[in-house]
PDB file of C-alpha atoms in Angstrom:
ATOM      1  CA  MET M  86      14.106 -16.017  -8.735  1.00  0.00           C
ATOM      2  CA  SER M  87      13.382 -16.831 -12.376  1.00  0.00           C
ATOM      3  CA  GLU M  88      15.419 -15.457 -15.249  1.00  0.00           C
ATOM      4  CA  THR M  89      12.420 -13.502 -16.583  1.00  0.00           C
ATOM      5  CA  GLU M  90      11.423 -11.976 -13.220  1.00  0.00           C
ATOM      6  CA  THR M  91      12.102  -8.300 -12.661  1.00  0.00           C
ATOM      7  CA  VAL M  92      12.824  -6.371  -9.458  1.00  0.00           C
ATOM      8  CA  SER M  93      12.429  -2.728  -8.529  1.00  0.00           C
ATOM      9  CA  PHE M  94      15.243  -0.239  -8.896  1.00  0.00           C
ATOM     10  CA  GLY M  95      13.537   2.816  -7.511  1.00  0.00           C
ATOM     11  CA  TYR M  96      10.447   3.267  -9.652  1.00  0.00           C
ATOM     12  CA  GLU M  97      11.887   1.211 -12.507  1.00  0.00           C
ATOM     13  CA  GLU M  98      11.506  -2.523 -13.075  1.00  0.00           C
ATOM     14  CA  VAL M  99      14.806  -4.099 -14.111  1.00  0.00           C
ATOM     15  CA  ALA M 100      16.434  -7.510 -14.358  1.00  0.00           C
ATOM     16  CA  PRO M 101      17.895  -8.753 -11.054  1.00  0.00           C
ATOM     17  CA  GLU M 102      21.493  -8.584 -12.267  1.00  0.00           C
ATOM     18  CA  GLU M 103      20.871  -5.030 -13.507  1.00  0.00           C
ATOM     19  CA  LYS M 104      19.636  -3.957 -10.072  1.00  0.00           C
ATOM     20  CA  THR M 105      22.688  -5.492  -8.395  1.00  0.00           C
ATOM     21  CA  ARG M 106      25.003  -3.603 -10.750  1.00  0.00           C
ATOM     22  CA  ARG M 107      23.184  -0.294 -10.474  1.00  0.00           C
ATOM     23  CA  VAL M 108      22.885  -0.423  -6.679  1.00  0.00           C
ATOM     24  CA  GLY M 109      26.618  -1.116  -6.581  1.00  0.00           C
ATOM     25  CA  ASP M 110      27.227   1.972  -8.682  1.00  0.00           C
ATOM     26  CA  VAL M 111      25.020   4.086  -6.375  1.00  0.00           C
ATOM     27  CA  PHE M 112      26.919   3.142  -3.240  1.00  0.00           C
ATOM     28  CA  SER M 113      30.316   3.443  -4.885  1.00  0.00           C
ATOM     29  CA  ASN M 114      29.293   6.955  -5.901  1.00  0.00           C
ATOM     30  CA  VAL M 115      28.065   8.022  -2.455  1.00  0.00           C
ATOM     31  CA  ALA M 116      30.510   6.131  -0.197  1.00  0.00           C
ATOM     32  CA  SER M 117      32.812   9.043   0.598  1.00  0.00           C
ATOM     33  CA  LYS M 118      29.905  11.375   1.459  1.00  0.00           C
ATOM     34  CA  TYR M 119      27.550   8.772   2.915  1.00  0.00           C
ATOM     35  CA  ASP M 120      27.721   9.812   6.561  1.00  0.00           C
ATOM     36  CA  ILE M 121      27.607  13.550   5.806  1.00  0.00           C
ATOM     37  CA  MET M 122      24.508  12.993   3.700  1.00  0.00           C
ATOM     38  CA  ASN M 123      22.868  10.901   6.427  1.00  0.00           C
ATOM     39  CA  ASP M 124      23.279  13.830   8.809  1.00  0.00           C
ATOM     40  CA  ALA M 125      21.920  16.299   6.244  1.00  0.00           C
ATOM     41  CA  MET M 126      18.909  14.184   5.251  1.00  0.00           C
ATOM     42  CA  SER M 127      17.836  13.241   8.781  1.00  0.00           C
ATOM     43  CA  GLY M 128      18.945  16.325  10.699  1.00  0.00           C
ATOM     44  CA  GLY M 129      21.300  14.035  12.609  1.00  0.00           C
ATOM     45  CA  MET M 130      18.423  11.832  13.780  1.00  0.00           C
ATOM     46  CA  HIS M 131      19.910   8.739  12.137  1.00  0.00           C
ATOM     47  CA  ARG M 132      22.397   8.665  15.026  1.00  0.00           C
ATOM     48  CA  LEU M 133      19.564   8.424  17.553  1.00  0.00           C
ATOM     49  CA  TRP M 134      17.828   5.753  15.491  1.00  0.00           C
ATOM     50  CA  LYS M 135      21.017   3.699  15.393  1.00  0.00           C
ATOM     51  CA  ASP M 136      21.519   4.112  19.147  1.00  0.00           C
ATOM     52  CA  GLN M 137      17.963   2.875  19.719  1.00  0.00           C
ATOM     53  CA  PHE M 138      18.501  -0.009  17.324  1.00  0.00           C
ATOM     54  CA  VAL M 139      21.664  -1.236  19.058  1.00  0.00           C
ATOM     55  CA  HIS M 140      19.928  -0.856  22.434  1.00  0.00           C
ATOM     56  CA  ARG M 141      17.243  -3.253  21.155  1.00  0.00           C
ATOM     57  CA  VAL M 142      19.835  -5.720  19.851  1.00  0.00           C
ATOM     58  CA  LYS M 143      21.527  -5.797  23.283  1.00  0.00           C
ATOM     59  CA  PRO M 144      24.922  -7.057  22.040  1.00  0.00           C
ATOM     60  CA  ARG M 145      26.832  -8.855  24.766  1.00  0.00           C
ATOM     61  CA  ALA M 146      30.519  -9.373  25.379  1.00  0.00           C
ATOM     62  CA  GLY M 147      31.929 -12.290  23.444  1.00  0.00           C
ATOM     63  CA  GLU M 148      28.952 -13.054  21.233  1.00  0.00           C
ATOM     64  CA  ALA M 149      29.382 -13.236  17.467  1.00  0.00           C
ATOM     65  CA  VAL M 150      27.387 -10.671  15.501  1.00  0.00           C
ATOM     66  CA  LEU M 151      27.112 -10.337  11.731  1.00  0.00           C
ATOM     67  CA  ASP M 152      26.398  -6.747  10.720  1.00  0.00           C
ATOM     68  CA  MET M 153      25.244  -7.069   7.119  1.00  0.00           C
ATOM     69  CA  ALA M 154      25.378  -4.039   4.811  1.00  0.00           C
ATOM     70  CA  GLY M 155      27.506  -2.584   7.579  1.00  0.00           C
ATOM     71  CA  GLY M 156      29.567  -0.496   5.182  1.00  0.00           C
ATOM     72  CA  THR M 157      30.857   2.525   7.033  1.00  0.00           C
ATOM     73  CA  GLY M 158      30.749   0.850  10.450  1.00  0.00           C
ATOM     74  CA  ASP M 159      28.155   2.935  12.289  1.00  0.00           C
ATOM     75  CA  ILE M 160      26.331  -0.047  13.798  1.00  0.00           C
ATOM     76  CA  ALA M 161      29.447  -2.187  14.227  1.00  0.00           C
ATOM     77  CA  PHE M 162      31.283   0.502  16.213  1.00  0.00           C
ATOM     78  CA  ARG M 163      28.376   0.746  18.645  1.00  0.00           C
ATOM     79  CA  MET M 164      28.173  -3.027  19.146  1.00  0.00           C
ATOM     80  CA  ALA M 165      31.926  -3.475  19.454  1.00  0.00           C
ATOM     81  CA  ALA M 166      31.908  -0.898  22.250  1.00  0.00           C
ATOM     82  CA  ARG M 167      29.726  -3.328  24.198  1.00  0.00           C
ATOM     83  CA  GLY M 168      32.213  -6.168  23.735  1.00  0.00           C
ATOM     84  CA  ALA M 169      30.580  -8.049  20.875  1.00  0.00           C
ATOM     85  CA  GLU M 170      32.758  -9.759  18.262  1.00  0.00           C
ATOM     86  CA  VAL M 171      31.462  -8.090  15.109  1.00  0.00           C
ATOM     87  CA  THR M 172      31.891  -9.117  11.498  1.00  0.00           C
ATOM     88  CA  VAL M 173      31.080  -6.224   9.166  1.00  0.00           C
ATOM     89  CA  ALA M 174      29.845  -7.455   5.803  1.00  0.00           C
ATOM     90  CA  ASP M 175      28.886  -5.473   2.718  1.00  0.00           C
ATOM     91  CA  ILE M 176      28.595  -6.220  -0.984  1.00  0.00           C
ATOM     92  CA  ASN M 177      30.273  -2.912  -1.827  1.00  0.00           C
ATOM     93  CA  GLN M 178      34.038  -2.699  -1.355  1.00  0.00           C
ATOM     94  CA  ASP M 179      34.042   1.109  -1.499  1.00  0.00           C
ATOM     95  CA  MET M 180      31.725   1.250   1.506  1.00  0.00           C
ATOM     96  CA  LEU M 181      33.893  -1.250   3.385  1.00  0.00           C
ATOM     97  CA  ASP M 182      37.011   0.791   2.603  1.00  0.00           C
ATOM     98  CA  VAL M 183      35.381   3.868   4.143  1.00  0.00           C
ATOM     99  CA  GLY M 184      34.479   1.829   7.228  1.00  0.00           C
ATOM    100  CA  VAL M 185      38.004   0.475   7.656  1.00  0.00           C
ATOM    101  CA  GLU M 186      39.409   3.997   7.380  1.00  0.00           C
ATOM    102  CA  ARG M 187      36.928   5.317   9.941  1.00  0.00           C
ATOM    103  CA  ALA M 188      37.811   2.483  12.337  1.00  0.00           C
ATOM    104  CA  MET M 189      41.506   3.290  12.034  1.00  0.00           C
ATOM    105  CA  GLU M 190      40.841   6.990  12.677  1.00  0.00           C
ATOM    106  CA  ARG M 191      38.912   6.096  15.836  1.00  0.00           C
ATOM    107  CA  GLY M 192      41.389   3.519  17.059  1.00  0.00           C
ATOM    108  CA  ILE M 193      38.779   0.746  16.852  1.00  0.00           C
ATOM    109  CA  SER M 194      40.311  -2.673  16.314  1.00  0.00           C
ATOM    110  CA  GLY M 195      39.086  -6.252  16.416  1.00  0.00           C
ATOM    111  CA  LEU M 196      36.396  -5.931  13.753  1.00  0.00           C
ATOM    112  CA  VAL M 197      36.348  -8.381  10.847  1.00  0.00           C
ATOM    113  CA  TRP M 198      35.584  -6.799   7.455  1.00  0.00           C
ATOM    114  CA  SER M 199      34.235  -9.009   4.674  1.00  0.00           C
ATOM    115  CA  ARG M 200      32.772  -8.491   1.209  1.00  0.00           C
ATOM    116  CA  GLN M 201      29.573 -10.520   1.108  1.00  0.00           C
ATOM    117  CA  ASP M 202      26.358 -10.802  -0.896  1.00  0.00           C
ATOM    118  CA  ALA M 203      23.465 -10.831   1.598  1.00  0.00           C
ATOM    119  CA  SER M 204      21.537 -13.318  -0.526  1.00  0.00           C
ATOM    120  CA  ALA M 205      24.437 -15.815  -0.762  1.00  0.00           C
ATOM    121  CA  LEU M 206      26.626 -15.610   2.344  1.00  0.00           C
ATOM    122  CA  SER M 207      29.855 -17.620   2.466  1.00  0.00           C
ATOM    123  CA  TYR M 208      29.489 -18.455   6.177  1.00  0.00           C
ATOM    124  CA  PRO M 209      28.585 -21.922   7.467  1.00  0.00           C
ATOM    125  CA  ASP M 210      25.284 -22.705   9.135  1.00  0.00           C
ATOM    126  CA  ARG M 211      24.640 -21.604  12.722  1.00  0.00           C
ATOM    127  CA  CYS M 212      27.757 -19.504  13.324  1.00  0.00           C
ATOM    128  CA  PHE M 213      26.377 -16.175  14.631  1.00  0.00           C
ATOM    129  CA  ASP M 214      24.428 -15.196  17.730  1.00  0.00           C
ATOM    130  CA  ALA M 215      22.861 -12.130  16.124  1.00  0.00           C
ATOM    131  CA  TYR M 216      22.357 -10.720  12.629  1.00  0.00           C
ATOM    132  CA  THR M 217      21.833  -7.012  12.112  1.00  0.00           C
ATOM    133  CA  ILE M 218      21.143  -4.976   9.000  1.00  0.00           C
ATOM    134  CA  ALA M 219      20.537  -1.215   9.093  1.00  0.00           C
ATOM    135  CA  PHE M 220      19.278   0.728   6.071  1.00  0.00           C
ATOM    136  CA  GLY M 221      20.452  -2.037   3.764  1.00  0.00           C
ATOM    137  CA  ILE M 222      17.755  -4.646   3.212  1.00  0.00           C
ATOM    138  CA  ARG M 223      15.775  -2.548   0.720  1.00  0.00           C
ATOM    139  CA  ASN M 224      18.824  -2.408  -1.574  1.00  0.00           C
ATOM    140  CA  VAL M 225      19.213  -6.189  -1.704  1.00  0.00           C
ATOM    141  CA  THR M 226      18.213  -7.674  -5.042  1.00  0.00           C
ATOM    142  CA  ASP M 227      16.586 -10.827  -3.607  1.00  0.00           C
ATOM    143  CA  ILE M 228      15.206  -9.888  -0.183  1.00  0.00           C
ATOM    144  CA  PRO M 229      13.561 -13.263   0.610  1.00  0.00           C
ATOM    145  CA  ALA M 230      16.869 -15.024  -0.120  1.00  0.00           C
ATOM    146  CA  ALA M 231      18.711 -12.601   2.171  1.00  0.00           C
ATOM    147  CA  LEU M 232      16.238 -13.277   4.980  1.00  0.00           C
ATOM    148  CA  ARG M 233      16.649 -17.028   4.524  1.00  0.00           C
ATOM    149  CA  GLU M 234      20.429 -16.605   4.638  1.00  0.00           C
ATOM    150  CA  ALA M 235      20.135 -14.585   7.846  1.00  0.00           C
ATOM    151  CA  HIS M 236      18.121 -17.431   9.370  1.00  0.00           C
ATOM    152  CA  ARG M 237      20.613 -20.037   8.143  1.00  0.00           C
ATOM    153  CA  VAL M 238      23.739 -18.470   9.639  1.00  0.00           C
ATOM    154  CA  LEU M 239      22.137 -17.835  13.037  1.00  0.00           C
ATOM    155  CA  ARG M 240      22.476 -20.305  15.874  1.00  0.00           C
ATOM    156  CA  HIS M 241      19.319 -21.621  17.530  1.00  0.00           C
ATOM    157  CA  GLY M 242      18.234 -18.882  19.894  1.00  0.00           C
ATOM    158  CA  GLY M 243      19.858 -16.296  17.625  1.00  0.00           C
ATOM    159  CA  ARG M 244      18.151 -13.012  16.884  1.00  0.00           C
ATOM    160  CA  PHE M 245      17.545 -10.977  13.752  1.00  0.00           C
ATOM    161  CA  PHE M 246      17.260  -7.191  13.821  1.00  0.00           C
ATOM    162  CA  CYS M 247      16.612  -4.895  10.884  1.00  0.00           C
ATOM    163  CA  LEU M 248      16.469  -1.089  10.897  1.00  0.00           C
ATOM    164  CA  GLU M 249      14.921   0.293   7.731  1.00  0.00           C
ATOM    165  CA  PHE M 250      13.020   3.253   6.378  1.00  0.00           C
ATOM    166  CA  SER M 251       9.308   2.615   6.179  1.00  0.00           C
ATOM    167  CA  THR M 252       5.991   4.346   5.464  1.00  0.00           C
ATOM    168  CA  PRO M 253       4.868   7.062   7.914  1.00  0.00           C
ATOM    169  CA  THR M 254       1.407   6.546   9.380  1.00  0.00           C
ATOM    170  CA  TRP M 255       0.844   9.841  11.209  1.00  0.00           C
ATOM    171  CA  PRO M 256      -1.937  11.828   9.467  1.00  0.00           C
ATOM    172  CA  GLY M 257      -0.591  14.914   7.708  1.00  0.00           C
ATOM    173  CA  PHE M 258       3.013  14.027   8.422  1.00  0.00           C
ATOM    174  CA  LYS M 259       3.126  11.461   5.617  1.00  0.00           C
ATOM    175  CA  GLN M 260       2.311  14.102   2.994  1.00  0.00           C
ATOM    176  CA  ALA M 261       4.929  16.531   4.292  1.00  0.00           C
ATOM    177  CA  TYR M 262       7.511  13.743   4.446  1.00  0.00           C
ATOM    178  CA  ASP M 263       6.755  12.723   0.855  1.00  0.00           C
ATOM    179  CA  VAL M 264       7.310  16.276  -0.359  1.00  0.00           C
ATOM    180  CA  TYR M 265      10.554  16.572   1.594  1.00  0.00           C
ATOM    181  CA  SER M 266      11.987  13.262   0.445  1.00  0.00           C
ATOM    182  CA  HIS M 267      11.085  13.580  -3.218  1.00  0.00           C
ATOM    183  CA  ARG M 268      11.897  17.268  -3.712  1.00  0.00           C
ATOM    184  CA  ILE M 269      14.540  18.147  -1.126  1.00  0.00           C
ATOM    185  CA  VAL M 270      16.674  15.026  -0.618  1.00  0.00           C
ATOM    186  CA  PRO M 271      17.852  14.772  -4.261  1.00  0.00           C
ATOM    187  CA  LYS M 272      18.779  18.460  -4.145  1.00  0.00           C
ATOM    188  CA  LEU M 273      20.792  17.842  -0.973  1.00  0.00           C
ATOM    189  CA  GLY M 274      22.523  14.997  -2.811  1.00  0.00           C
ATOM    190  CA  LYS M 275      23.411  17.388  -5.607  1.00  0.00           C
ATOM    191  CA  ALA M 276      24.677  20.107  -3.262  1.00  0.00           C
ATOM    192  CA  ILE M 277      26.664  17.905  -0.856  1.00  0.00           C
ATOM    193  CA  ALA M 278      27.688  14.846  -2.858  1.00  0.00           C
ATOM    194  CA  ASP M 279      27.299  16.207  -6.408  1.00  0.00           C
ATOM    195  CA  ASP M 280      25.028  13.254  -7.114  1.00  0.00           C
ATOM    196  CA  GLU M 281      21.334  13.968  -7.452  1.00  0.00           C
ATOM    197  CA  GLU M 282      20.380  10.733  -9.205  1.00  0.00           C
ATOM    198  CA  SER M 283      21.811   8.376  -6.568  1.00  0.00           C
ATOM    199  CA  TYR M 284      19.773  10.078  -3.869  1.00  0.00           C
ATOM    200  CA  ARG M 285      16.695  10.095  -6.070  1.00  0.00           C
ATOM    201  CA  TYR M 286      17.061   6.314  -6.279  1.00  0.00           C
ATOM    202  CA  LEU M 287      17.468   6.027  -2.500  1.00  0.00           C
ATOM    203  CA  VAL M 288      14.215   7.937  -1.948  1.00  0.00           C
ATOM    204  CA  GLU M 289      12.391   5.864  -4.559  1.00  0.00           C
ATOM    205  CA  SER M 290      13.707   2.639  -3.018  1.00  0.00           C
ATOM    206  CA  ILE M 291      12.120   3.624   0.297  1.00  0.00           C
ATOM    207  CA  ARG M 292       8.751   4.120  -1.405  1.00  0.00           C
ATOM    208  CA  ARG M 293       8.956   0.717  -3.089  1.00  0.00           C
ATOM    209  CA  PHE M 294       9.899  -1.133   0.100  1.00  0.00           C
ATOM    210  CA  PRO M 295       7.116  -3.272   1.628  1.00  0.00           C
ATOM    211  CA  LYS M 296       5.022  -1.690   4.374  1.00  0.00           C
ATOM    212  CA  MET M 297       5.681  -2.813   7.947  1.00  0.00           C
ATOM    213  CA  PRO M 298       3.113  -5.672   8.134  1.00  0.00           C
ATOM    214  CA  GLU M 299       4.177  -7.008   4.737  1.00  0.00           C
ATOM    215  CA  PHE M 300       7.857  -7.054   5.637  1.00  0.00           C
ATOM    216  CA  ALA M 301       7.056  -8.704   8.975  1.00  0.00           C
ATOM    217  CA  ASP M 302       5.324 -11.486   7.019  1.00  0.00           C
ATOM    218  CA  MET M 303       8.429 -11.888   4.859  1.00  0.00           C
ATOM    219  CA  ILE M 304      10.552 -12.319   7.996  1.00  0.00           C
ATOM    220  CA  ARG M 305       8.162 -15.001   9.264  1.00  0.00           C
ATOM    221  CA  GLU M 306       8.243 -16.787   5.907  1.00  0.00           C
ATOM    222  CA  ALA M 307      12.046 -16.998   6.207  1.00  0.00           C
ATOM    223  CA  GLY M 308      11.570 -19.074   9.364  1.00  0.00           C
ATOM    224  CA  PHE M 309      11.768 -16.534  12.164  1.00  0.00           C
ATOM    225  CA  ALA M 310       9.481 -16.644  15.199  1.00  0.00           C
ATOM    226  CA  GLN M 311       8.262 -13.965  17.608  1.00  0.00           C
ATOM    227  CA  VAL M 312       8.490 -11.350  14.866  1.00  0.00           C
ATOM    228  CA  LYS M 313       7.953  -7.797  16.081  1.00  0.00           C
ATOM    229  CA  VAL M 314       7.829  -4.360  14.479  1.00  0.00           C
ATOM    230  CA  GLU M 315       8.628  -1.129  16.320  1.00  0.00           C
ATOM    231  CA  PRO M 316       7.756   2.034  14.362  1.00  0.00           C
ATOM    232  CA  VAL M 317       9.991   5.026  15.059  1.00  0.00           C
ATOM    233  CA  LEU M 318       8.935   8.644  14.395  1.00  0.00           C
ATOM    234  CA  GLY M 319       5.519   7.576  13.184  1.00  0.00           C
ATOM    235  CA  GLY M 320       6.950   4.924  10.878  1.00  0.00           C
ATOM    236  CA  VAL M 321       9.608   6.973   9.086  1.00  0.00           C
ATOM    237  CA  VAL M 322      11.835   4.108  10.163  1.00  0.00           C
ATOM    238  CA  ALA M 323      11.035   0.780  11.796  1.00  0.00           C
ATOM    239  CA  ILE M 324      12.908  -1.812  13.819  1.00  0.00           C
ATOM    240  CA  HIS M 325      11.963  -5.354  12.795  1.00  0.00           C
ATOM    241  CA  SER M 326      13.062  -8.314  14.875  1.00  0.00           C
ATOM    242  CA  GLY M 327      12.687 -12.065  15.030  1.00  0.00           C
ATOM    243  CA  TRP M 328      14.196 -15.148  16.675  1.00  0.00           C
ATOM    244  CA  LYS M 329      15.511 -18.434  15.331  1.00  0.00           C
ATOM    245  CA  ILE M 330      14.072 -21.118  17.581  1.00  0.00           C
TER     246      ILE M 330
END
């Protein structure tokens, strides 16, 4: 990424380092209310989406999984329950702190918690069996670099799974969803987390994220094979997957 190149921060175009800083501020601001807001914004459906996602990943006992942008532990807890050895990584320490506290409250041990930048991981090549990232890739400053890093740290035969908001394709539903997300979600952020602007950014970041076919192409360009896309709820979210072969 060149020094003069800009990236999207919601509907704004900013320098890459500015996006990294501002995204960090957003998640530090919302960390303590993150899970409550997820329930409010999705009507609790995010729990079902995450269950479906982990079912697709099929974590197995003893295999090493890197859960990137794993923050509060929602995905990691589900995979650890199936016996996987999960490393939870996130660029934001406040999100990790919330996850550690939640794990202690639930009596969940054995997880590794690590502050990591998705686009420049500190792990050696070929050290994980699976890489997961849920509702995090759109907030990464350099998405192609993060995808290349995911490919690098996976062993041959390793699998990549990404759960992310996308663009609804059902006629009529897309318009209603746009109204809800742009007008209602920021107000929920104000009422529940006292932070309207952070949730306005989160909505805008969804709109700026590549559509399903475009993101699938990005995954292929990073080196993954057998790339698949599974729309959920008409494309409100999508599960993207690929294999390192």
